[in-house]
Tab-separated table of C-alpha atoms in Angstrom:
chain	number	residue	atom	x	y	z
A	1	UNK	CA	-3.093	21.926	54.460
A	2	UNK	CA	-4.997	24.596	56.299
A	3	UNK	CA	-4.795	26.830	53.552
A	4	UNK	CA	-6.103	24.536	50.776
A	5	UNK	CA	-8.932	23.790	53.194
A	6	UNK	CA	-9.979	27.313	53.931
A	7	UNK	CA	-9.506	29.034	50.887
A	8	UNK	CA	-9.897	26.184	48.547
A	9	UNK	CA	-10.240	28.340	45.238
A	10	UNK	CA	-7.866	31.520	45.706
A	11	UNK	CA	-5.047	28.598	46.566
A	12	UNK	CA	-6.072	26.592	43.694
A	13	UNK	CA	-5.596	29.786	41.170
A	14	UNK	CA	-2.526	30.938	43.214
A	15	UNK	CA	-0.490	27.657	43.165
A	16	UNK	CA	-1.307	26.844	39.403
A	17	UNK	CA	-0.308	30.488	38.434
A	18	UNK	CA	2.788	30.641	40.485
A	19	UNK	CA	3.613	27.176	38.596
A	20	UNK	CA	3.172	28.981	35.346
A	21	UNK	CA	5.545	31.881	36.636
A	22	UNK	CA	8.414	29.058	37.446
A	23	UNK	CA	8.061	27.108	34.095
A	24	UNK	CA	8.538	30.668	32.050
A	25	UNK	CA	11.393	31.615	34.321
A	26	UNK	CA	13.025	27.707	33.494
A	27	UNK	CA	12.495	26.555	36.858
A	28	UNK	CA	10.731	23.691	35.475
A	29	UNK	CA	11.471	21.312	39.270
A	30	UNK	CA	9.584	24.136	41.105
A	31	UNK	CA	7.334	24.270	38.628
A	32	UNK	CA	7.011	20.470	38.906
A	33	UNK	CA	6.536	20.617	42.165
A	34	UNK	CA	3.438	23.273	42.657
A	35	UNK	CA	1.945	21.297	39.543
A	36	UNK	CA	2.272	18.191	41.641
A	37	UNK	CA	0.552	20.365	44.959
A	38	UNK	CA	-2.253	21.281	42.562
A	39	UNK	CA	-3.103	17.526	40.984
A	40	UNK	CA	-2.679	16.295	45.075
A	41	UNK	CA	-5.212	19.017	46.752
A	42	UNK	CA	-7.851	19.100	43.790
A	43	UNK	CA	-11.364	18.352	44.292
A	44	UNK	CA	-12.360	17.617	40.557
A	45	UNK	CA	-10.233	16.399	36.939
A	46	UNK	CA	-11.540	19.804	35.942
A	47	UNK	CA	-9.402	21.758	38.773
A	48	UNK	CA	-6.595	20.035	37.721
A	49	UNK	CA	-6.346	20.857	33.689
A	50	UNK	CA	-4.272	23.999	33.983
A	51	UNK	CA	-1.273	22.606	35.648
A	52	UNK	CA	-1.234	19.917	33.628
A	53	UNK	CA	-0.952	22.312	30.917
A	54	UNK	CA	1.965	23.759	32.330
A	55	UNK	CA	3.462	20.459	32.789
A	56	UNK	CA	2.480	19.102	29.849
A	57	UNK	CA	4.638	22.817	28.058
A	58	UNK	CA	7.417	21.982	30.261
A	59	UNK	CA	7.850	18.196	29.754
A	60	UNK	CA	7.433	18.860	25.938
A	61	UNK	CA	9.514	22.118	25.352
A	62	UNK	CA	12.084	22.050	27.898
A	63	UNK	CA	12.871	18.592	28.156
A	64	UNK	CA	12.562	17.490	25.339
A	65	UNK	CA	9.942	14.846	25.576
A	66	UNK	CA	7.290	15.975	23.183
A	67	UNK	CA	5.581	12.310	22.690
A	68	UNK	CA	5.489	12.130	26.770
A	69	UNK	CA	3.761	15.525	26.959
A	70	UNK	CA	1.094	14.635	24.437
A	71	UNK	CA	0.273	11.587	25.678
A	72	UNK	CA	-0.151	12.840	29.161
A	73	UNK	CA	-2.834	15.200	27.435
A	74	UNK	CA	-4.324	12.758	25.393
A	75	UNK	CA	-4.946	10.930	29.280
A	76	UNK	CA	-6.335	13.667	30.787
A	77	UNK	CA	-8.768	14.523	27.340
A	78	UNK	CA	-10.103	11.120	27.808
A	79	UNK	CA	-10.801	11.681	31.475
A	80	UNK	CA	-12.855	14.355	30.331
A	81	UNK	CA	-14.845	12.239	27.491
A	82	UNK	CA	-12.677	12.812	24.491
A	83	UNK	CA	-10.278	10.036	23.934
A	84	UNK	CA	-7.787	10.905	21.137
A	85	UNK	CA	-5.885	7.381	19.804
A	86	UNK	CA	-2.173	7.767	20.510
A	87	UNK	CA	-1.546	6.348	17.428
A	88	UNK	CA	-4.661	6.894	14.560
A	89	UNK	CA	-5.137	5.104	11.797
A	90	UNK	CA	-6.457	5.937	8.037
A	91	UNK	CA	-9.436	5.376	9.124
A	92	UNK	CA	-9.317	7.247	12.321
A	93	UNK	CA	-8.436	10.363	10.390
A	94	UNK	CA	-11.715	10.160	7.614
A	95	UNK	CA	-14.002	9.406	10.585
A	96	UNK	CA	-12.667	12.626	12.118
A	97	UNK	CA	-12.968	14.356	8.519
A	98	UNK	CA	-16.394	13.161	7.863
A	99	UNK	CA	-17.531	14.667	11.282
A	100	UNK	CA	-16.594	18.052	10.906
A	101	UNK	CA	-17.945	17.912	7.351
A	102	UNK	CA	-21.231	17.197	8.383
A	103	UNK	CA	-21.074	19.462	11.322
A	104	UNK	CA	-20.249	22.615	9.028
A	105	UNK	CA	-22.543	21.558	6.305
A	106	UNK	CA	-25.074	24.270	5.979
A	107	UNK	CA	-23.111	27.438	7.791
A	108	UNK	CA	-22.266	30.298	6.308
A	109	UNK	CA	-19.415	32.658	7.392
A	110	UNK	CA	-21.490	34.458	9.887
A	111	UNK	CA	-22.697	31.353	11.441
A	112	UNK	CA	-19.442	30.420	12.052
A	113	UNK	CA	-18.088	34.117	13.335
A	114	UNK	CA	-21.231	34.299	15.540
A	115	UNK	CA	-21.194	30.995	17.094
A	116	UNK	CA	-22.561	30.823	21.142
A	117	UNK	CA	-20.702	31.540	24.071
A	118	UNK	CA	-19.019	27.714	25.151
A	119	UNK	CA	-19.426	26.741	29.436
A	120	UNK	CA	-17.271	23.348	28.454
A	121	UNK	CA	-14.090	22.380	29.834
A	122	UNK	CA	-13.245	20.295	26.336
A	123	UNK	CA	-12.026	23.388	24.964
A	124	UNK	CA	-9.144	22.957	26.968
A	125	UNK	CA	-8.234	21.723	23.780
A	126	UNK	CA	-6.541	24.616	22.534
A	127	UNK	CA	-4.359	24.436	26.019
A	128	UNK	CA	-2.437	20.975	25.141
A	129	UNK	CA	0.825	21.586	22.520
A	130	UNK	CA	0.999	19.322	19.805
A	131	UNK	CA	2.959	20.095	16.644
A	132	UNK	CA	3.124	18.297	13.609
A	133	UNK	CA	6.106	16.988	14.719
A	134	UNK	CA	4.557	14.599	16.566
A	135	UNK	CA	3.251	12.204	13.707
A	136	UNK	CA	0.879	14.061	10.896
A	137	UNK	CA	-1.327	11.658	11.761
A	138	UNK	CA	-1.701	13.309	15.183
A	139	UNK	CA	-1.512	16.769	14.313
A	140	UNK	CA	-4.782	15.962	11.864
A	141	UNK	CA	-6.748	13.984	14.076
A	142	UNK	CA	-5.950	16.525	17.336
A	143	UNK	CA	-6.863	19.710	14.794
A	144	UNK	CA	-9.841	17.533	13.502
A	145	UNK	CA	-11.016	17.158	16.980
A	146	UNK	CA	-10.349	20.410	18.035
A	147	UNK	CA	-12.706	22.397	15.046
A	148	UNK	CA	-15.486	19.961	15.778
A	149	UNK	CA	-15.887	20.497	19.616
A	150	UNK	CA	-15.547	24.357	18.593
A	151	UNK	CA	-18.299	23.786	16.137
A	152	UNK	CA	-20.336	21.216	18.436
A	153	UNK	CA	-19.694	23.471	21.707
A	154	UNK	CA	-19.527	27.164	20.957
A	155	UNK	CA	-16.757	30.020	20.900
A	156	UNK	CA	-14.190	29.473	23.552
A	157	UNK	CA	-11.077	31.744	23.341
A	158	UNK	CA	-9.422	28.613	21.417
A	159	UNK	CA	-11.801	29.185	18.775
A	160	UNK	CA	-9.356	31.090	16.267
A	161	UNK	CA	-6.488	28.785	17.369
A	162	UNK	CA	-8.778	25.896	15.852
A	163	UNK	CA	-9.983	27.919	12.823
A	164	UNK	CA	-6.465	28.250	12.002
A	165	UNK	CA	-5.587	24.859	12.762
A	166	UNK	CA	-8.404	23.380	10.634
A	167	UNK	CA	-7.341	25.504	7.492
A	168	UNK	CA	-3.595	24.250	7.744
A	169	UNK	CA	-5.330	20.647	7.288
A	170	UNK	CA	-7.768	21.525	4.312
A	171	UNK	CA	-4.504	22.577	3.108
A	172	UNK	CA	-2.677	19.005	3.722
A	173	UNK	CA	-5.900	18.088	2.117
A	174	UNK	CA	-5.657	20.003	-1.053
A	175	UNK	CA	-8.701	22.055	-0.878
A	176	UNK	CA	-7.404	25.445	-1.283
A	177	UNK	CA	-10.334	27.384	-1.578
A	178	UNK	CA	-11.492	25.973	1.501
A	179	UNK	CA	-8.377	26.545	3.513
A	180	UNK	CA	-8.416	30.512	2.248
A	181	UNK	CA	-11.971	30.710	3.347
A	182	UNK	CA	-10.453	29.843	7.295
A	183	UNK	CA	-7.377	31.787	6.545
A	184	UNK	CA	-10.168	34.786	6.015
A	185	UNK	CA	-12.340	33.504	9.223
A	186	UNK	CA	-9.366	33.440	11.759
A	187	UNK	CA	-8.121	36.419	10.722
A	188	UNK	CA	-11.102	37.969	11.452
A	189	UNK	CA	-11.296	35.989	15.201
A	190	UNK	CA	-7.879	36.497	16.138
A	191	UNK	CA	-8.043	40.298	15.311
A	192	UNK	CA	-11.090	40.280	17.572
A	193	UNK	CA	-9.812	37.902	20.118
A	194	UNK	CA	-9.149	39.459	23.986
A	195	UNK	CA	-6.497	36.822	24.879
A	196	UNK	CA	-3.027	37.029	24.082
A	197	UNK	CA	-2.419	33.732	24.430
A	198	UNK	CA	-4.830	32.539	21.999
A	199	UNK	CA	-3.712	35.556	19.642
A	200	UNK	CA	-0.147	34.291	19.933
A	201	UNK	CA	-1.198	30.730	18.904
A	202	UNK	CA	-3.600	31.320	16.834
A	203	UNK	CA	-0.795	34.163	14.167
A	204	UNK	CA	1.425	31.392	14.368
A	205	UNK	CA	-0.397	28.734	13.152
A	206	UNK	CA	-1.855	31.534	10.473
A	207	UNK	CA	1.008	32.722	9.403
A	208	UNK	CA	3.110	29.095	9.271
A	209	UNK	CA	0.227	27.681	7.427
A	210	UNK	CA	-2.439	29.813	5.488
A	211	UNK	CA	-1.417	33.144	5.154
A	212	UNK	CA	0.788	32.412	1.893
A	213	UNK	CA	-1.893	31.200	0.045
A	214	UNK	CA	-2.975	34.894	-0.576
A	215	UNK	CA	-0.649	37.333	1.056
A	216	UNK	CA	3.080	38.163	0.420
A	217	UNK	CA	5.457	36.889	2.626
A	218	UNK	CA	5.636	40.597	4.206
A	219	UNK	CA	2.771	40.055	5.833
A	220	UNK	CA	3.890	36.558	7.670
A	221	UNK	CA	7.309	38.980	8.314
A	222	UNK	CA	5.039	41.248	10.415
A	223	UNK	CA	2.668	38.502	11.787
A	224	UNK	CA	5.394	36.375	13.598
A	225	UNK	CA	6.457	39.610	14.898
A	226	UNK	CA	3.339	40.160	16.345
A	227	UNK	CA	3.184	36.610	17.888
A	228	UNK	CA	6.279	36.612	19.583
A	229	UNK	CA	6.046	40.164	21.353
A	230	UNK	CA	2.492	39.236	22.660
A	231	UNK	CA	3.604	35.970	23.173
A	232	UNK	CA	6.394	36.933	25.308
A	233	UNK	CA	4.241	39.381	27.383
A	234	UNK	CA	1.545	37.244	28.305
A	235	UNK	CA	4.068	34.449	29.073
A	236	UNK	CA	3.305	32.319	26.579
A	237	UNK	CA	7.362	31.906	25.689
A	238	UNK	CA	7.024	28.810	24.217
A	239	UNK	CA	5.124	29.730	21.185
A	240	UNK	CA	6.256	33.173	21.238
A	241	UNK	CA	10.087	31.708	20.364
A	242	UNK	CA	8.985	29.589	17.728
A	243	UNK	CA	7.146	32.687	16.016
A	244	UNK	CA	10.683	34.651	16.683
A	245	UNK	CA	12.296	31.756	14.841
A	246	UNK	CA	9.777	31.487	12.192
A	247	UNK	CA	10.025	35.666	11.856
A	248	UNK	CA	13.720	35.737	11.276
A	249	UNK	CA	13.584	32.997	7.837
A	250	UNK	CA	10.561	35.319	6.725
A	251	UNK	CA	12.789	38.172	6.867
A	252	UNK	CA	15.309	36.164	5.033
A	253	UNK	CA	12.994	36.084	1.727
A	254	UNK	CA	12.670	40.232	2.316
A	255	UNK	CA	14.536	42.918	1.185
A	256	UNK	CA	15.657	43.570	5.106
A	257	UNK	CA	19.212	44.063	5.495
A	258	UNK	CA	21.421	40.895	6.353
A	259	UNK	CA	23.228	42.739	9.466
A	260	UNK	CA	19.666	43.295	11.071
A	261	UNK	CA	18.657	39.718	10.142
A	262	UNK	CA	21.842	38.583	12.003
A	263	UNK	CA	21.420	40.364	14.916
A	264	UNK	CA	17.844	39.347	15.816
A	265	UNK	CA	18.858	36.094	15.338
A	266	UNK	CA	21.330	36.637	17.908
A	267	UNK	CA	19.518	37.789	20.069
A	268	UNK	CA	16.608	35.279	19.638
A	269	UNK	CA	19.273	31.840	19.813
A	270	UNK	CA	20.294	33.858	23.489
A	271	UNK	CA	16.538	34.127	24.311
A	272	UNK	CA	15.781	29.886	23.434
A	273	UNK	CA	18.788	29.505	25.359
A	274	UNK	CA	17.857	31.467	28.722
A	275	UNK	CA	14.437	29.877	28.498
A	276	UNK	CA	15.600	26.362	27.345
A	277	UNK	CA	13.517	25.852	24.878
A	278	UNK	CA	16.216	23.313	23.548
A	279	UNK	CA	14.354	21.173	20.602
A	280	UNK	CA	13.126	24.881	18.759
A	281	UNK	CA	16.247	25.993	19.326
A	282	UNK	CA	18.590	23.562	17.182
A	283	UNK	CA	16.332	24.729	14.362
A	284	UNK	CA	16.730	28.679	15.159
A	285	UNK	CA	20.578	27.988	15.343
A	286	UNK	CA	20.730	26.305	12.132
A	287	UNK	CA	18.997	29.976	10.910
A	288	UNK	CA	21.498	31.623	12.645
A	289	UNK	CA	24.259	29.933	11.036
A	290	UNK	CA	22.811	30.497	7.847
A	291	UNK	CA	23.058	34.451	8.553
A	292	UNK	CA	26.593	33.966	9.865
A	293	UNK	CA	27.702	32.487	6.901
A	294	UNK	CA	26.260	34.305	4.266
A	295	UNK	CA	27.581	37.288	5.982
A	296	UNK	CA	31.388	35.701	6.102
A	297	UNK	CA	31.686	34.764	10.267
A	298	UNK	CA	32.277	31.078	9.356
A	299	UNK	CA	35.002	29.529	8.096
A	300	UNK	CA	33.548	27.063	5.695
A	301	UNK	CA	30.606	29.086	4.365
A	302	UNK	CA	29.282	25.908	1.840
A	303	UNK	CA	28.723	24.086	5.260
A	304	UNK	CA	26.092	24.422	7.630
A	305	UNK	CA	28.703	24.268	10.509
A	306	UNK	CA	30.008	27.001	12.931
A	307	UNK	CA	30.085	28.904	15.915
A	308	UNK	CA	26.487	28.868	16.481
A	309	UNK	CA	25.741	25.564	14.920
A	310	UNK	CA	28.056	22.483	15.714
A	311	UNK	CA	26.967	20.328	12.474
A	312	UNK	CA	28.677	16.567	13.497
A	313	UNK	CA	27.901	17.052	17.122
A	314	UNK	CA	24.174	17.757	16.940
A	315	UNK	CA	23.504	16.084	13.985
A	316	UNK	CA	25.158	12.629	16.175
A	317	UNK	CA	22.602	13.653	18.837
A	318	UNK	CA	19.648	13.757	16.849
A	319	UNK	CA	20.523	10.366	14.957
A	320	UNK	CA	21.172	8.820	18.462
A	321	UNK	CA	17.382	10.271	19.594
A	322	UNK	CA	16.041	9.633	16.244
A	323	UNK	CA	14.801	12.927	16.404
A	324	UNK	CA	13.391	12.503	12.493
A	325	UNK	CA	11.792	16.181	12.143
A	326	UNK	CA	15.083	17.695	12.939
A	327	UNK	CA	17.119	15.880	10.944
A	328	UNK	CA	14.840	16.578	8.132
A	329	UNK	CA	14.938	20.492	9.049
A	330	UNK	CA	18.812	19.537	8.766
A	331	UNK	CA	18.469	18.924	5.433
A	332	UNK	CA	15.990	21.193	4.488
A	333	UNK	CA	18.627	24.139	5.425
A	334	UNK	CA	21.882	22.357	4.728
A	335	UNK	CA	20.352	22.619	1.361
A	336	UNK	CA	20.127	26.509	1.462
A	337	UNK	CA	23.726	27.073	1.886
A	338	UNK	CA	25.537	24.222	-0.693
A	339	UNK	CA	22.735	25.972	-3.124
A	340	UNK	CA	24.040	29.720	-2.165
A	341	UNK	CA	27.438	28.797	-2.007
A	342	UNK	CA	27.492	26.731	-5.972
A	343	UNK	CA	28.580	23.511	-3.750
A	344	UNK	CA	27.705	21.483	-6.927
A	345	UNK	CA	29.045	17.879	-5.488
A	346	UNK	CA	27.016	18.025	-2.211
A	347	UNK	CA	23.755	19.807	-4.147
A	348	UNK	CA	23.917	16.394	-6.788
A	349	UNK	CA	23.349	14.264	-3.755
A	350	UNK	CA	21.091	15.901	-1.609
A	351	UNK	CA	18.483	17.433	-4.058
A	352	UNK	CA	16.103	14.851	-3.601
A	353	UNK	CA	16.526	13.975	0.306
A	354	UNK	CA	15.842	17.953	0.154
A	355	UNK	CA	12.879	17.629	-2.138
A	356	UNK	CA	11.663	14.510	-0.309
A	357	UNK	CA	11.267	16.614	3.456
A	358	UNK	CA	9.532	19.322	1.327
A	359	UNK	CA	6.360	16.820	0.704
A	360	UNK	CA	6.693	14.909	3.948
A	361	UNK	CA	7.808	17.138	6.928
A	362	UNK	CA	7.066	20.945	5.414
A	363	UNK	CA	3.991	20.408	3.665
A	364	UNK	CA	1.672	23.483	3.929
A	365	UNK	CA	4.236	25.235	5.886
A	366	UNK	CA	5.526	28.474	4.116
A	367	UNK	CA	8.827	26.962	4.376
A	368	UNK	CA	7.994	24.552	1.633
A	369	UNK	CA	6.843	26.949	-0.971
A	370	UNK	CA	10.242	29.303	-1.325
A	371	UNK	CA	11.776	25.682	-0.856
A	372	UNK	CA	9.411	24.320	-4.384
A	373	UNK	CA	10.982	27.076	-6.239
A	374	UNK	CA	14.566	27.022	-4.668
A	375	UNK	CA	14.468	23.339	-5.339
A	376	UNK	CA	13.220	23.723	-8.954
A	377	UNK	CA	16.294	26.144	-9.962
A	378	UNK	CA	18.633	24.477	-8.763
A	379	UNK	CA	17.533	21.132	-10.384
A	380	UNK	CA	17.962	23.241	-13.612
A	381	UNK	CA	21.332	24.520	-12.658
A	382	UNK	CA	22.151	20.880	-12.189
A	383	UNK	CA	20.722	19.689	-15.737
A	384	UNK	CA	22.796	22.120	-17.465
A	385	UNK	CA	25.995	21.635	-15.682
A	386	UNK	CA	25.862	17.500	-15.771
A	387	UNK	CA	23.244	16.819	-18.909
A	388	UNK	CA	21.541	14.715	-16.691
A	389	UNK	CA	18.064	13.735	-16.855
A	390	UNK	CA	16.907	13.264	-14.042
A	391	UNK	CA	17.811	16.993	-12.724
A	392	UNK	CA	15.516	18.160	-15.886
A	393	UNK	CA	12.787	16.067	-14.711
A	394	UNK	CA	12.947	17.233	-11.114
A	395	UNK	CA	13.131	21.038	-12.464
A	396	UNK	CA	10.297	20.608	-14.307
A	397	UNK	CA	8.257	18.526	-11.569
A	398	UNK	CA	9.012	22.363	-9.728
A	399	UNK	CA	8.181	24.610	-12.164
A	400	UNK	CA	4.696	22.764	-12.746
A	401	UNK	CA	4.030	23.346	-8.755
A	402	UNK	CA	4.911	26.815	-9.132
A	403	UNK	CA	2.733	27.434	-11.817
A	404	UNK	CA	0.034	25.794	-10.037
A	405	UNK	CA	0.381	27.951	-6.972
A	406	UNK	CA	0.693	31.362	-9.227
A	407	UNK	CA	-2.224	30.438	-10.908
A	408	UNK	CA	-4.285	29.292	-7.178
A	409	UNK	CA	-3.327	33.023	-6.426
A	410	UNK	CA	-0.460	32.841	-4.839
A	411	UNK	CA	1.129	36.290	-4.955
A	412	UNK	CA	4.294	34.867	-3.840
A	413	UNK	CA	4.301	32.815	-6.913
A	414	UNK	CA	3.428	35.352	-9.286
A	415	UNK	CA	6.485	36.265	-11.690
């Protein structure tokens, strides 16, 4: 077309923004469409890399197709020289440990807050979504690759995003004192960071992952917040929903009042809804239940079902898509309202499913730390109503985790 011929690079930035507009307003076939313009009219893989960001966002959030979005990623990160396996190995992970090891051996702190500018396109890294959700193994290796191009290539606006990132697996790891010393570093970057976008990822990922390990849960409370309103005004909805989501169970473990918590929520399950961000949103609605039945809307409050939250329906839909995370999020806050609610009968049989999602799908999210100690008492509210040992045993499995994290300086710990 005569435009793409004579003005080549205003068309290029034009099209692939206007694509960006579409997939935040939820037309994701227009959006589809210039995406499709963009990959067709491009001179180099390079021109192409930010609409297949946006398509990668759209395939993955709004329909649903998370594996299909990362893969297409992982293609275009090995057209650029870094091939990611689609499905790594034990082996595949230590290889990517041992590499970052050696390249941060020998850097201080300031090293790593002063590293050089970055000219390469590999740190379009920090553009392509993947979430744990995906397979751990995935989430390590892409975070592992991630903090060793930053290290190997220089500051890029991703670089607090993959701080962050790394610290959440030093935490997966077990090396605490490690982790805190990234929680400290990208706080530091993201508080000096010019993009929103990368300041919306990179409080997330902070606040999801690191910032328990020495701050209250007050400050997650106010760092969500801050993710989701930059988020949503640099048009980065995607992320800035699943910080809105993440905000309203931090308020739940503050002293903020219920009817406030309920309302928010409200407004946020409207929000995931206008923007169809559909597989966040089954988790935000199970929050939103929770609020509407501890404040009385529903009409079995011991059961995770109601007007917001459909129990048998979804939970049919995500067995029939063996949507595995989900179902385990399921559990993890079916759990919360048989426990607030004394349902005894249901709380004897899933206890351990509960306990079991804790140390496989929440680890070192802040999720799993109020769910250690929620887990804990009621494991000893079991032991003393049925005399059975195994409750005790559980309880005290808890309470030994809880120590540990007091006594690793965890203030939420703390008695």
């Amino acid at each position: 077309e005569p435009k793409w011929s004579a003005y080549y690079d205003l068309t290029l930035d034009l099209t692939g923004c206007l694509g960006h507009v579409e997939l935040c307003n939820g037309n994701v076939e227009e959006s589809v469409r210039l995406c499709e313009e963009v990959m067709a009219q491009a001179r180099t893989i390079e021109d192409t890399i930010a609409v297949h960001t946006t398509l990668i966002i759209g395939i993955s959030t709004r329909h649903g197709k998370n594996r299909e979005g990362v893969l297409r990623g992982f293609s275009i990160l090995g057209e650029l020289g870094e091939k990611i396996p689609k499905s790594p190995k034990v082996w595949n992970i230590l290889g990517e440990v041992r590499r970052v090891k050696r390249a941060l051996r020998g850097r201080s702190d300031d090293d790593l807050l002063s590293l050089p500018e970055c000219d390469g396109s590999v740190q379009q890294l920090g553009l392509f979504r993947v979430s744990d959700r995906d397979s751990k193994a995935v989430f390590a290796v892409y975070c592992l690759r991630m903090m060793y191009l930053t290290l190997q290539c220089g500051y890029s606006k991703w670089t607090p995003f993959a701080f962050a990132l790394y610290g959440v697996v030093e935490v997966i790891l077990g090396n605490m004192s490690e982790a805190r010393r990234f929680l400290v570093l990208a706080s530091t970057l993201i508080a000096k960071s010019i993009s929103m976008e990368a300041r919306t990822r990179g409080l997330l990922i902070l606040h999801a992952g690191l910032s328990q390990l020495s701050l209250p849960y007050s400050a997650a409370f106010d760092g969500f917040m801050d993710s989701y309103v930059t988020g949503m005004k640099c048009g980065d909805v995607a992320f800035a929903l699943v910080s809105a989501y993440q905000h309203i169970y931090a308020a739940m473990l503050t002293d903020m009042n219920l009817v406030q918590i309920e309302a928010d929520a409200r407004v946020i399950s409207s929000q995931m809804k206008d923007f169809k961000v559909d597989r966040h949103g089954l988790m935000h609605d199970m929050l939103y239940q929770i609020c509407q039945n501890l404040m009385g809307l529903s009409e079995n409050p011991g059961e995770l079902t109601g007007d917001a939250f459909e129990y048998k329906v979804i939970k049919a839909d995500m067995e029939a898509s063996h949507d595995l995370f989900n179902l385990h999020i399921l559990v993890f806050m079916e759990f919360h309202v048989q426990a607030h609610f004394n349902r005894f009968f249901m709380l004897e049989d899933s206890i351990f499913l509960f306990h079991k999602c804790l140390k496989v799908t929440l680890q070192a999210h802040f999720f799993s730390y109020f769910g250690e100690f929620l887990a804990g008492l009621t494991a000893y509210r079991l032991y003393h109503r049925t005399g059975k040992r195994k409750y005790r045993q559980l309880a005290r499995t808890c309470t030994k985790k809880m120590v540990a994290y007091a006594e690793g300086g965890m203030v939420n710990a703390v008695p």
